[in-house]
């Protein structure tokens, strides 16, 4: 997993983006059911 953090101080925003090496369906299943 790779995390990217973008800060915009003028707009007071913080954007965090996560990039995974696995298919979206597998990542979503883990997010939906953390017991896996």
mmCIF file with all atom_site columns, C-alpha atoms in Angstrom:
data_model
loop_
_atom_site.group_PDB
_atom_site.id
_atom_site.type_symbol
_atom_site.label_atom_id
_atom_site.label_alt_id
_atom_site.label_comp_id
_atom_site.label_asym_id
_atom_site.label_entity_id
_atom_site.label_seq_id
_atom_site.pdbx_PDB_ins_code
_atom_site.Cartn_x
_atom_site.Cartn_y
_atom_site.Cartn_z
_atom_site.occupancy
_atom_site.B_iso_or_equiv
_atom_site.pdbx_formal_charge
_atom_site.auth_seq_id
_atom_site.auth_comp_id
_atom_site.auth_asym_id
_atom_site.auth_atom_id
_atom_site.pdbx_PDB_model_num
ATOM 1  C CA . UNK A 1 1  ? 0.000   0.000   0.000  1.00 0.00 ? 1  UNK A CA 1
ATOM 2  C CA . UNK A 1 2  ? 1.219   3.482   -0.842 1.00 0.00 ? 2  UNK A CA 1
ATOM 3  C CA . UNK A 1 3  ? -0.174  6.586   0.841  1.00 0.00 ? 3  UNK A CA 1
ATOM 4  C CA . UNK A 1 4  ? -0.056  10.065  -0.649 1.00 0.00 ? 4  UNK A CA 1
ATOM 5  C CA . UNK A 1 5  ? -0.956  13.138  1.381  1.00 0.00 ? 5  UNK A CA 1
ATOM 6  C CA . UNK A 1 6  ? -1.722  16.470  -0.308 1.00 0.00 ? 6  UNK A CA 1
ATOM 7  C CA . UNK A 1 7  ? -2.179  19.601  1.793  1.00 0.00 ? 7  UNK A CA 1
ATOM 8  C CA . UNK A 1 8  ? -3.730  22.827  0.546  1.00 0.00 ? 8  UNK A CA 1
ATOM 9  C CA . UNK A 1 9  ? -3.244  25.388  3.285  1.00 0.00 ? 9  UNK A CA 1
ATOM 10 C CA . UNK A 1 10 ? -5.075  28.152  1.408  1.00 0.00 ? 10 UNK A CA 1
ATOM 11 C CA . UNK A 1 11 ? -8.252  26.071  1.171  1.00 0.00 ? 11 UNK A CA 1
ATOM 12 C CA . UNK A 1 12 ? -7.703  24.289  4.498  1.00 0.00 ? 12 UNK A CA 1
ATOM 13 C CA . UNK A 1 13 ? -7.963  20.848  2.899  1.00 0.00 ? 13 UNK A CA 1
ATOM 14 C CA . UNK A 1 14 ? -6.092  17.592  3.332  1.00 0.00 ? 14 UNK A CA 1
ATOM 15 C CA . UNK A 1 15 ? -6.420  14.770  0.791  1.00 0.00 ? 15 UNK A CA 1
ATOM 16 C CA . UNK A 1 16 ? -5.148  11.278  1.598  1.00 0.00 ? 16 UNK A CA 1
ATOM 17 C CA . UNK A 1 17 ? -4.931  8.799   -1.285 1.00 0.00 ? 17 UNK A CA 1
ATOM 18 C CA . UNK A 1 18 ? -4.174  5.094   -0.816 1.00 0.00 ? 18 UNK A CA 1
ATOM 19 C CA . UNK A 1 19 ? -2.940  2.954   -3.699 1.00 0.00 ? 19 UNK A CA 1
ATOM 20 C CA . UNK A 1 20 ? -3.216  -0.823  -3.275 1.00 0.00 ? 20 UNK A CA 1
ATOM 21 C CA . UNK A 1 21 ? -1.500  -3.628  -5.193 1.00 0.00 ? 21 UNK A CA 1
ATOM 22 C CA . UNK A 1 22 ? -4.618  -5.814  -5.007 1.00 0.00 ? 22 UNK A CA 1
ATOM 23 C CA . UNK A 1 23 ? -7.829  -5.710  -7.075 1.00 0.00 ? 23 UNK A CA 1
ATOM 24 C CA . UNK A 1 24 ? -10.457 -3.219  -5.936 1.00 0.00 ? 24 UNK A CA 1
ATOM 25 C CA . UNK A 1 25 ? -12.924 -6.003  -5.083 1.00 0.00 ? 25 UNK A CA 1
ATOM 26 C CA . UNK A 1 26 ? -10.480 -7.623  -2.646 1.00 0.00 ? 26 UNK A CA 1
ATOM 27 C CA . UNK A 1 27 ? -9.638  -4.314  -0.963 1.00 0.00 ? 27 UNK A CA 1
ATOM 28 C CA . UNK A 1 28 ? -13.331 -3.447  -0.659 1.00 0.00 ? 28 UNK A CA 1
ATOM 29 C CA . UNK A 1 29 ? -14.139 -6.868  0.855  1.00 0.00 ? 29 UNK A CA 1
ATOM 30 C CA . UNK A 1 30 ? -11.455 -6.323  3.497  1.00 0.00 ? 30 UNK A CA 1
ATOM 31 C CA . UNK A 1 31 ? -12.774 -2.831  4.236  1.00 0.00 ? 31 UNK A CA 1
ATOM 32 C CA . UNK A 1 32 ? -16.369 -4.081  4.447  1.00 0.00 ? 32 UNK A CA 1
ATOM 33 C CA . UNK A 1 33 ? -15.461 -7.037  6.708  1.00 0.00 ? 33 UNK A CA 1
ATOM 34 C CA . UNK A 1 34 ? -12.245 -6.389  8.685  1.00 0.00 ? 34 UNK A CA 1
ATOM 35 C CA . UNK A 1 35 ? -12.438 -9.884  10.230 1.00 0.00 ? 35 UNK A CA 1
ATOM 36 C CA . UNK A 1 36 ? -10.983 -11.325 6.999  1.00 0.00 ? 36 UNK A CA 1
#
